[in-house]
PDB file of C-alpha atoms in Angstrom:
ATOM      1  CA  UNK A   1      -0.142  -0.068   0.008  1.00  0.00           C
ATOM      2  CA  UNK A   2       3.001   2.218   0.870  1.00  0.00           C
ATOM      3  CA  UNK A   3       4.499   1.798  -2.630  1.00  0.00           C
ATOM      4  CA  UNK A   4       1.219   2.441  -4.389  1.00  0.00           C
ATOM      5  CA  UNK A   5       0.633   5.559  -2.481  1.00  0.00           C
ATOM      6  CA  UNK A   6       4.100   6.838  -3.552  1.00  0.00           C
ATOM      7  CA  UNK A   7       3.421   5.885  -7.200  1.00  0.00           C
ATOM      8  CA  UNK A   8       0.188   7.730  -6.904  1.00  0.00           C
ATOM      9  CA  UNK A   9       1.655  10.772  -5.560  1.00  0.00           C
ATOM     10  CA  UNK A  10       4.364  10.546  -8.420  1.00  0.00           C
ATOM     11  CA  UNK A  11       1.953  10.120 -11.193  1.00  0.00           C
ATOM     12  CA  UNK A  12      -1.012  12.478 -10.069  1.00  0.00           C
ATOM     13  CA  UNK A  13       0.853  15.114  -7.534  1.00  0.00           C
ATOM     14  CA  UNK A  14      -1.893  15.987  -4.899  1.00  0.00           C
ATOM     15  CA  UNK A  15      -2.984  19.332  -4.525  1.00  0.00           C
ATOM     16  CA  UNK A  16      -4.437  21.226  -1.575  1.00  0.00           C
ATOM     17  CA  UNK A  17      -8.239  21.178  -1.765  1.00  0.00           C
ATOM     18  CA  UNK A  18      -8.395  24.889  -0.876  1.00  0.00           C
ATOM     19  CA  UNK A  19      -5.740  26.767  -2.575  1.00  0.00           C
ATOM     20  CA  UNK A  20      -4.731  24.053  -5.084  1.00  0.00           C
ATOM     21  CA  UNK A  21      -1.033  24.241  -4.290  1.00  0.00           C
ATOM     22  CA  UNK A  22       0.933  20.917  -4.354  1.00  0.00           C
ATOM     23  CA  UNK A  23       1.141  19.120  -1.063  1.00  0.00           C
ATOM     24  CA  UNK A  24       3.620  16.191  -0.067  1.00  0.00           C
ATOM     25  CA  UNK A  25       1.188  13.418   0.072  1.00  0.00           C
ATOM     26  CA  UNK A  26      -2.434  12.382  -0.736  1.00  0.00           C
ATOM     27  CA  UNK A  27      -2.589  11.669   2.834  1.00  0.00           C
ATOM     28  CA  UNK A  28      -2.142  15.402   3.644  1.00  0.00           C
ATOM     29  CA  UNK A  29      -5.669  16.812   3.433  1.00  0.00           C
ATOM     30  CA  UNK A  30      -4.612  20.431   2.687  1.00  0.00           C
ATOM     31  CA  UNK A  31      -1.376  22.414   2.806  1.00  0.00           C
ATOM     32  CA  UNK A  32       0.320  23.857   5.845  1.00  0.00           C
ATOM     33  CA  UNK A  33      -0.265  27.508   4.822  1.00  0.00           C
ATOM     34  CA  UNK A  34      -4.042  26.869   4.523  1.00  0.00           C
ATOM     35  CA  UNK A  35      -3.944  24.849   7.858  1.00  0.00           C
ATOM     36  CA  UNK A  36      -3.108  28.027   9.580  1.00  0.00           C
ATOM     37  CA  UNK A  37      -4.667  30.605   7.353  1.00  0.00           C
ATOM     38  CA  UNK A  38      -8.106  29.248   6.581  1.00  0.00           C
ATOM     39  CA  UNK A  39     -11.146  31.456   7.885  1.00  0.00           C
ATOM     40  CA  UNK A  40     -11.836  29.424  10.973  1.00  0.00           C
ATOM     41  CA  UNK A  41     -14.848  30.233  12.827  1.00  0.00           C
ATOM     42  CA  UNK A  42     -14.748  30.656  16.663  1.00  0.00           C
ATOM     43  CA  UNK A  43     -16.658  28.078  18.955  1.00  0.00           C
ATOM     44  CA  UNK A  44     -17.955  26.646  15.563  1.00  0.00           C
ATOM     45  CA  UNK A  45     -19.650  29.719  14.587  1.00  0.00           C
ATOM     46  CA  UNK A  46     -22.730  28.712  16.300  1.00  0.00           C
ATOM     47  CA  UNK A  47     -26.048  29.888  14.728  1.00  0.00           C
ATOM     48  CA  UNK A  48     -29.589  29.607  15.846  1.00  0.00           C
ATOM     49  CA  UNK A  49     -32.473  28.993  13.502  1.00  0.00           C
ATOM     50  CA  UNK A  50     -36.199  28.321  13.129  1.00  0.00           C
ATOM     51  CA  UNK A  51     -36.815  24.636  14.146  1.00  0.00           C
ATOM     52  CA  UNK A  52     -33.275  23.803  14.711  1.00  0.00           C
ATOM     53  CA  UNK A  53     -31.399  24.533  18.119  1.00  0.00           C
ATOM     54  CA  UNK A  54     -27.933  25.359  16.502  1.00  0.00           C
ATOM     55  CA  UNK A  55     -25.879  24.906  13.502  1.00  0.00           C
ATOM     56  CA  UNK A  56     -22.028  24.907  13.752  1.00  0.00           C
ATOM     57  CA  UNK A  57     -19.489  25.199  11.118  1.00  0.00           C
ATOM     58  CA  UNK A  58     -15.748  24.991  11.051  1.00  0.00           C
ATOM     59  CA  UNK A  59     -15.182  27.633   8.342  1.00  0.00           C
ATOM     60  CA  UNK A  60     -16.562  30.784   6.826  1.00  0.00           C
ATOM     61  CA  UNK A  61     -17.771  30.759   3.128  1.00  0.00           C
ATOM     62  CA  UNK A  62     -15.120  32.922   1.727  1.00  0.00           C
ATOM     63  CA  UNK A  63     -11.849  33.137  -0.313  1.00  0.00           C
ATOM     64  CA  UNK A  64     -10.191  29.805  -1.019  1.00  0.00           C
ATOM     65  CA  UNK A  65     -12.904  28.064   1.029  1.00  0.00           C
ATOM     66  CA  UNK A  66     -15.683  29.376  -1.367  1.00  0.00           C
ATOM     67  CA  UNK A  67     -13.731  28.502  -4.459  1.00  0.00           C
ATOM     68  CA  UNK A  68     -13.180  25.070  -3.135  1.00  0.00           C
ATOM     69  CA  UNK A  69     -16.844  24.461  -2.226  1.00  0.00           C
ATOM     70  CA  UNK A  70     -17.847  25.667  -5.630  1.00  0.00           C
ATOM     71  CA  UNK A  71     -15.484  22.991  -7.311  1.00  0.00           C
ATOM     72  CA  UNK A  72     -16.859  20.383  -5.046  1.00  0.00           C
ATOM     73  CA  UNK A  73     -20.444  21.237  -5.624  1.00  0.00           C
ATOM     74  CA  UNK A  74     -20.523  22.150  -9.353  1.00  0.00           C
ATOM     75  CA  UNK A  75     -17.250  20.588 -10.926  1.00  0.00           C
ATOM     76  CA  UNK A  76     -17.263  17.138  -9.695  1.00  0.00           C
ATOM     77  CA  UNK A  77     -14.578  17.377  -6.921  1.00  0.00           C
ATOM     78  CA  UNK A  78     -16.273  14.602  -4.901  1.00  0.00           C
ATOM     79  CA  UNK A  79     -12.826  13.610  -3.335  1.00  0.00           C
ATOM     80  CA  UNK A  80     -13.005  16.917  -1.392  1.00  0.00           C
ATOM     81  CA  UNK A  81     -15.640  15.106   0.833  1.00  0.00           C
ATOM     82  CA  UNK A  82     -13.298  13.321   2.890  1.00  0.00           C
ATOM     83  CA  UNK A  83     -11.376  16.328   3.770  1.00  0.00           C
ATOM     84  CA  UNK A  84     -14.512  18.319   4.633  1.00  0.00           C
ATOM     85  CA  UNK A  85     -15.813  15.349   6.608  1.00  0.00           C
ATOM     86  CA  UNK A  86     -12.801  15.533   8.857  1.00  0.00           C
ATOM     87  CA  UNK A  87     -13.247  19.126   9.496  1.00  0.00           C
ATOM     88  CA  UNK A  88     -16.812  18.608  10.072  1.00  0.00           C
ATOM     89  CA  UNK A  89     -16.324  15.761  12.499  1.00  0.00           C
ATOM     90  CA  UNK A  90     -13.820  17.690  14.722  1.00  0.00           C
ATOM     91  CA  UNK A  91     -16.236  20.637  14.888  1.00  0.00           C
ATOM     92  CA  UNK A  92     -19.148  17.979  15.834  1.00  0.00           C
ATOM     93  CA  UNK A  93     -16.905  16.425  18.596  1.00  0.00           C
ATOM     94  CA  UNK A  94     -16.031  19.897  20.136  1.00  0.00           C
ATOM     95  CA  UNK A  95     -19.523  21.495  19.875  1.00  0.00           C
ATOM     96  CA  UNK A  96     -22.200  18.899  19.568  1.00  0.00           C
ATOM     97  CA  UNK A  97     -21.050  15.804  21.416  1.00  0.00           C
ATOM     98  CA  UNK A  98     -23.868  13.955  23.107  1.00  0.00           C
ATOM     99  CA  UNK A  99     -26.514  16.093  21.424  1.00  0.00           C
ATOM    100  CA  UNK A 100     -27.892  13.842  18.802  1.00  0.00           C
ATOM    101  CA  UNK A 101     -29.071  10.155  18.269  1.00  0.00           C
ATOM    102  CA  UNK A 102     -28.993  10.041  14.496  1.00  0.00           C
ATOM    103  CA  UNK A 103     -27.026  11.526  11.524  1.00  0.00           C
ATOM    104  CA  UNK A 104     -28.741  12.687   8.322  1.00  0.00           C
ATOM    105  CA  UNK A 105     -28.261  15.180   5.698  1.00  0.00           C
ATOM    106  CA  UNK A 106     -30.304  17.656   3.604  1.00  0.00           C
ATOM    107  CA  UNK A 107     -31.004  15.909   0.275  1.00  0.00           C
ATOM    108  CA  UNK A 108     -31.038  17.019  -3.407  1.00  0.00           C
ATOM    109  CA  UNK A 109     -34.267  16.508  -5.514  1.00  0.00           C
ATOM    110  CA  UNK A 110     -34.199  13.775  -7.884  1.00  0.00           C
ATOM    111  CA  UNK A 111     -33.980  16.077 -10.882  1.00  0.00           C
ATOM    112  CA  UNK A 112     -30.905  18.023  -9.391  1.00  0.00           C
ATOM    113  CA  UNK A 113     -29.424  14.535  -8.370  1.00  0.00           C
ATOM    114  CA  UNK A 114     -29.697  13.282 -11.972  1.00  0.00           C
ATOM    115  CA  UNK A 115     -28.298  16.621 -13.127  1.00  0.00           C
ATOM    116  CA  UNK A 116     -25.226  16.724 -10.850  1.00  0.00           C
ATOM    117  CA  UNK A 117     -24.514  12.828 -10.611  1.00  0.00           C
ATOM    118  CA  UNK A 118     -23.965  13.075  -6.856  1.00  0.00           C
ATOM    119  CA  UNK A 119     -25.516  14.308  -3.617  1.00  0.00           C
ATOM    120  CA  UNK A 120     -22.705  16.435  -2.014  1.00  0.00           C
ATOM    121  CA  UNK A 121     -24.494  16.670   1.380  1.00  0.00           C
ATOM    122  CA  UNK A 122     -24.769  13.027   1.628  1.00  0.00           C
ATOM    123  CA  UNK A 123     -21.171  12.524   0.822  1.00  0.00           C
ATOM    124  CA  UNK A 124     -20.218  14.959   3.589  1.00  0.00           C
ATOM    125  CA  UNK A 125     -22.590  13.370   6.100  1.00  0.00           C
ATOM    126  CA  UNK A 126     -21.267   9.981   5.338  1.00  0.00           C
ATOM    127  CA  UNK A 127     -17.396  11.105   5.511  1.00  0.00           C
ATOM    128  CA  UNK A 128     -18.222  12.958   8.847  1.00  0.00           C
ATOM    129  CA  UNK A 129     -20.040   9.953  10.291  1.00  0.00           C
ATOM    130  CA  UNK A 130     -17.253   7.671   9.274  1.00  0.00           C
ATOM    131  CA  UNK A 131     -14.713   9.861  11.119  1.00  0.00           C
ATOM    132  CA  UNK A 132     -17.156   9.895  14.101  1.00  0.00           C
ATOM    133  CA  UNK A 133     -17.284   6.159  14.071  1.00  0.00           C
ATOM    134  CA  UNK A 134     -21.106   6.390  13.119  1.00  0.00           C
ATOM    135  CA  UNK A 135     -23.303   6.083  10.201  1.00  0.00           C
ATOM    136  CA  UNK A 136     -25.579   8.494   8.385  1.00  0.00           C
ATOM    137  CA  UNK A 137     -28.965   7.460   7.324  1.00  0.00           C
ATOM    138  CA  UNK A 138     -31.442   9.077   4.967  1.00  0.00           C
ATOM    139  CA  UNK A 139     -34.318  10.854   6.813  1.00  0.00           C
ATOM    140  CA  UNK A 140     -35.615  13.249   4.125  1.00  0.00           C
ATOM    141  CA  UNK A 141     -36.448  13.614   0.510  1.00  0.00           C
ATOM    142  CA  UNK A 142     -36.877  16.542  -1.571  1.00  0.00           C
ATOM    143  CA  UNK A 143     -39.890  16.290  -3.469  1.00  0.00           C
ATOM    144  CA  UNK A 144     -40.245  19.708  -5.077  1.00  0.00           C
ATOM    145  CA  UNK A 145     -37.897  20.848  -7.933  1.00  0.00           C
ATOM    146  CA  UNK A 146     -37.219  24.317  -6.435  1.00  0.00           C
ATOM    147  CA  UNK A 147     -34.895  27.180  -7.929  1.00  0.00           C
ATOM    148  CA  UNK A 148     -31.358  27.103  -6.402  1.00  0.00           C
ATOM    149  CA  UNK A 149     -31.241  28.881  -3.260  1.00  0.00           C
ATOM    150  CA  UNK A 150     -28.233  30.883  -4.287  1.00  0.00           C
ATOM    151  CA  UNK A 151     -30.528  32.399  -7.087  1.00  0.00           C
ATOM    152  CA  UNK A 152     -33.652  32.647  -5.121  1.00  0.00           C
ATOM    153  CA  UNK A 153     -32.953  36.227  -3.711  1.00  0.00           C
ATOM    154  CA  UNK A 154     -33.582  37.550  -0.090  1.00  0.00           C
ATOM    155  CA  UNK A 155     -34.018  35.496   2.928  1.00  0.00           C
ATOM    156  CA  UNK A 156     -37.697  35.741   2.670  1.00  0.00           C
ATOM    157  CA  UNK A 157     -37.749  34.695  -0.836  1.00  0.00           C
ATOM    158  CA  UNK A 158     -35.389  31.859  -0.121  1.00  0.00           C
ATOM    159  CA  UNK A 159     -37.948  30.535   2.748  1.00  0.00           C
ATOM    160  CA  UNK A 160     -40.877  30.781   0.338  1.00  0.00           C
ATOM    161  CA  UNK A 161     -38.675  28.926  -2.400  1.00  0.00           C
ATOM    162  CA  UNK A 162     -38.414  25.903  -0.299  1.00  0.00           C
ATOM    163  CA  UNK A 163     -41.689  25.794   1.692  1.00  0.00           C
ATOM    164  CA  UNK A 164     -43.054  22.355   1.651  1.00  0.00           C
ATOM    165  CA  UNK A 165     -40.138  20.936  -0.427  1.00  0.00           C
ATOM    166  CA  UNK A 166     -39.152  18.149   1.916  1.00  0.00           C
ATOM    167  CA  UNK A 167     -40.732  15.051   3.194  1.00  0.00           C
ATOM    168  CA  UNK A 168     -39.774  12.763   5.989  1.00  0.00           C
ATOM    169  CA  UNK A 169     -38.783   9.164   4.661  1.00  0.00           C
ATOM    170  CA  UNK A 170     -39.387   7.165   7.722  1.00  0.00           C
ATOM    171  CA  UNK A 171     -41.382   8.606  10.719  1.00  0.00           C
ATOM    172  CA  UNK A 172     -40.603   5.716  12.889  1.00  0.00           C
ATOM    173  CA  UNK A 173     -36.858   5.972  12.336  1.00  0.00           C
ATOM    174  CA  UNK A 174     -36.841   9.737  13.463  1.00  0.00           C
ATOM    175  CA  UNK A 175     -39.739   9.684  16.168  1.00  0.00           C
ATOM    176  CA  UNK A 176     -38.484  11.074  19.345  1.00  0.00           C
ATOM    177  CA  UNK A 177     -34.789  11.271  18.088  1.00  0.00           C
ATOM    178  CA  UNK A 178     -32.351  14.043  18.354  1.00  0.00           C
ATOM    179  CA  UNK A 179     -31.067  14.504  14.630  1.00  0.00           C
ATOM    180  CA  UNK A 180     -27.852  15.884  13.376  1.00  0.00           C
ATOM    181  CA  UNK A 181     -28.556  17.433  10.040  1.00  0.00           C
ATOM    182  CA  UNK A 182     -25.658  17.934   7.852  1.00  0.00           C
ATOM    183  CA  UNK A 183     -25.344  20.409   4.605  1.00  0.00           C
ATOM    184  CA  UNK A 184     -22.330  22.112   2.861  1.00  0.00           C
ATOM    185  CA  UNK A 185     -22.964  25.691   3.129  1.00  0.00           C
ATOM    186  CA  UNK A 186     -25.327  27.880   5.367  1.00  0.00           C
ATOM    187  CA  UNK A 187     -26.107  31.381   4.278  1.00  0.00           C
ATOM    188  CA  UNK A 188     -29.486  32.618   5.578  1.00  0.00           C
ATOM    189  CA  UNK A 189     -30.499  29.145   7.104  1.00  0.00           C
ATOM    190  CA  UNK A 190     -33.684  28.912   5.344  1.00  0.00           C
ATOM    191  CA  UNK A 191     -33.071  25.443   3.873  1.00  0.00           C
ATOM    192  CA  UNK A 192     -32.009  24.014   7.350  1.00  0.00           C
ATOM    193  CA  UNK A 193     -34.856  25.565   8.977  1.00  0.00           C
ATOM    194  CA  UNK A 194     -37.411  24.042   6.500  1.00  0.00           C
ATOM    195  CA  UNK A 195     -35.750  20.696   6.825  1.00  0.00           C
ATOM    196  CA  UNK A 196     -35.776  20.835  10.516  1.00  0.00           C
ATOM    197  CA  UNK A 197     -39.468  21.791  10.487  1.00  0.00           C
ATOM    198  CA  UNK A 198     -40.157  18.717   8.367  1.00  0.00           C
ATOM    199  CA  UNK A 199     -38.380  16.753  10.827  1.00  0.00           C
ATOM    200  CA  UNK A 200     -39.998  18.150  13.912  1.00  0.00           C
ATOM    201  CA  UNK A 201     -43.506  17.763  12.411  1.00  0.00           C
ATOM    202  CA  UNK A 202     -42.800  14.168  11.704  1.00  0.00           C
ATOM    203  CA  UNK A 203     -41.733  13.537  15.380  1.00  0.00           C
ATOM    204  CA  UNK A 204     -38.163  14.475  15.718  1.00  0.00           C
ATOM    205  CA  UNK A 205     -37.472  15.593  19.352  1.00  0.00           C
ATOM    206  CA  UNK A 206     -34.816  18.058  18.294  1.00  0.00           C
ATOM    207  CA  UNK A 207     -32.665  18.991  15.447  1.00  0.00           C
ATOM    208  CA  UNK A 208     -29.036  20.139  15.499  1.00  0.00           C
ATOM    209  CA  UNK A 209     -27.037  21.169  12.442  1.00  0.00           C
ATOM    210  CA  UNK A 210     -23.618  21.240  10.979  1.00  0.00           C
ATOM    211  CA  UNK A 211     -22.239  22.568   7.710  1.00  0.00           C
ATOM    212  CA  UNK A 212     -18.795  22.830   6.381  1.00  0.00           C
ATOM    213  CA  UNK A 213     -18.815  26.714   6.253  1.00  0.00           C
ATOM    214  CA  UNK A 214     -21.213  29.531   6.950  1.00  0.00           C
ATOM    215  CA  UNK A 215     -21.548  33.175   5.665  1.00  0.00           C
ATOM    216  CA  UNK A 216     -20.396  35.815   7.927  1.00  0.00           C
ATOM    217  CA  UNK A 217     -23.155  37.816   9.755  1.00  0.00           C
TER     218      UNK A 217
END
């Protein structure tokens, strides 16, 4: 395995998922410069929202983090999920330990999944759960093809855009459970709020959230 890894590094020199500079090995998640200079949040950048108790994020959505997330979401850089999952897991351990019974994610609609080819939040949830020695399960499905939230406009328009868009997959699975809901980016929190509302209406006791990055206030 060591020889294979060395050959892989020689044939396909690994790059930092954030700044794209070369790193020493595929085993290094990102470069030393980014390790110390990324826009880390303080205390998980905790946010409260409608229907969810708190959302934590390790990073702010700006600069190289923003560019990295755009490559991940829209340009097929699915390998980034492992790095993001590690950052998420550390943030969850530090800020949400003991506060959830079940890990899930904010799902894509079937149409968007077909278009993109992968569900980026599902990959994040699975990667984070693996780091946490847990599993992530499907709790929601998106049954309405809505305009992308990034194109919907104001916070009020974003809330209206996804109202009623989600449906609980298995009410028995989530009944009386404290659910950790994972997403990629949090801006207004409208998507998380709608997902949390759906879960609470289906019987979840509480919803807490985690995302890779969040917008600054």
